[in-house]
XYZ file of C-alpha atoms in Angstrom:
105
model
C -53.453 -2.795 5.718
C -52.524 -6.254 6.373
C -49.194 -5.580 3.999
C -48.161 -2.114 5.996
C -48.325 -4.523 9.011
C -46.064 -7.116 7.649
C -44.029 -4.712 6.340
C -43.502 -3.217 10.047
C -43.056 -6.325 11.179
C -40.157 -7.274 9.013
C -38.435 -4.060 9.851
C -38.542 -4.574 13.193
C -37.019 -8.152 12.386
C -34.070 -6.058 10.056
C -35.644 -7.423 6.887
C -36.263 -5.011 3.728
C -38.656 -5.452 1.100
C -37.160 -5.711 -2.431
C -38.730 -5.212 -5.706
C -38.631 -8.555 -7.860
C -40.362 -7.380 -11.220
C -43.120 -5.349 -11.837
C -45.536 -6.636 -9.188
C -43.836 -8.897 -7.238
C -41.913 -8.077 -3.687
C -39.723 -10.012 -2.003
C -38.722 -10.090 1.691
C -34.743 -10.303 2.137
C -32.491 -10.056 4.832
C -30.359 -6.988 5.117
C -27.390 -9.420 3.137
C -30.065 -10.900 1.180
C -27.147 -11.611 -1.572
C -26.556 -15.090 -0.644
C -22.699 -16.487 -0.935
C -22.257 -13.117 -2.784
C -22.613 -11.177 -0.296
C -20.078 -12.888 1.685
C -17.637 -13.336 -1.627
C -18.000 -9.653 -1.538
C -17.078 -8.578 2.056
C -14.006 -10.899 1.418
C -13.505 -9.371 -2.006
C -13.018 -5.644 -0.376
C -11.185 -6.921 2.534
C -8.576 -8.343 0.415
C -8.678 -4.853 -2.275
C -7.787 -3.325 0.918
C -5.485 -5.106 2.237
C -2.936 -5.163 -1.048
C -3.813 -1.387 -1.503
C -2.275 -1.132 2.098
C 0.571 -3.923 1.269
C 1.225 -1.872 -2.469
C 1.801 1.373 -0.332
C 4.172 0.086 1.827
C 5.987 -1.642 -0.577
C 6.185 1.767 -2.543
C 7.777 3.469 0.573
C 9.858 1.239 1.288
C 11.202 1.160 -2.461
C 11.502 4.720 -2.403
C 13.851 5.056 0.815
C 15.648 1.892 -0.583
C 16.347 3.514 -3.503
C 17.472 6.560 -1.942
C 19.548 5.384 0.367
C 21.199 3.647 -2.319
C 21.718 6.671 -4.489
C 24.176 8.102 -1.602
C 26.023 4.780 -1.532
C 27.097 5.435 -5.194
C 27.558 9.081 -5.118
C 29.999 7.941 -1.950
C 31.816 5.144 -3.822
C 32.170 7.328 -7.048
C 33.612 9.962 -4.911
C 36.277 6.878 -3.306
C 37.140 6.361 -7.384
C 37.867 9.504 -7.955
C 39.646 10.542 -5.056
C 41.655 6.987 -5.889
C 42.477 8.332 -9.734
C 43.650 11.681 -8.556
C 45.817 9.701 -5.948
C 47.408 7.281 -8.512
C 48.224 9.923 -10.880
C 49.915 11.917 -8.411
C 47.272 14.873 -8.110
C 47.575 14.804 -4.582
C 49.881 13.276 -1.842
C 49.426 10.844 0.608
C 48.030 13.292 3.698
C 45.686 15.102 1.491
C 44.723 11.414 0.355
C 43.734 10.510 3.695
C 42.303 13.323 4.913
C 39.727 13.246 1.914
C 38.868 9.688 2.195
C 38.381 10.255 5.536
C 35.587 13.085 5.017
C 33.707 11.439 2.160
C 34.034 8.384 4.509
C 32.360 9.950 7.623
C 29.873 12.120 5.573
């Protein structure tokens, strides 16, 4: 009886009761882990946080990379147009007028 009444007593004082071997009990406090518990909390917080930071990075890499993928396409367009211009493919209005679309597009 006297243990049910402790045992009350420690949950109303948010402490559990945690089984140490095969007769023993301990009393603990809800982060009864010592240092580990906070090493822990700190642990996740940080998993968290470069998860976040990884994803971010990713996104950014991925409109970075796509954005840079139309910057080619454009200035392989500017090389050809400038091939079919110096081997006299087209004239100098039709020159313009293309390197003006591929410019504004």
């Amino acid at each position: 009886m006297e243990e049910i009444k402790m045992m009350l007593e420690s949950i109303e004082l948010g402490r559990f009761s945690a089984h140490m071997g095969e007769t023993n009990w301990g009393w603990h406090d809800m982060m009864g882990f010592g240092w580990f518990g906070w090493f822990g909390m700190i642990f996740m917080l940080l998993f968290w946080v470069a998860i976040i930071v990884g994803v971010i990075w990713l996104i950014k890499w991925l409109v970075q990379s796509s954005s840079g993928t139309a910057k080619t396409s454009k200035k392989r367009a500017l090389e050809i147009l400038d091939e079919k211009y110096a081997g006299g493919e087209i004239d100098d209005e039709e020159y313009e007028r293309r390197r003006r679309k591929i410019l504004e597009g």
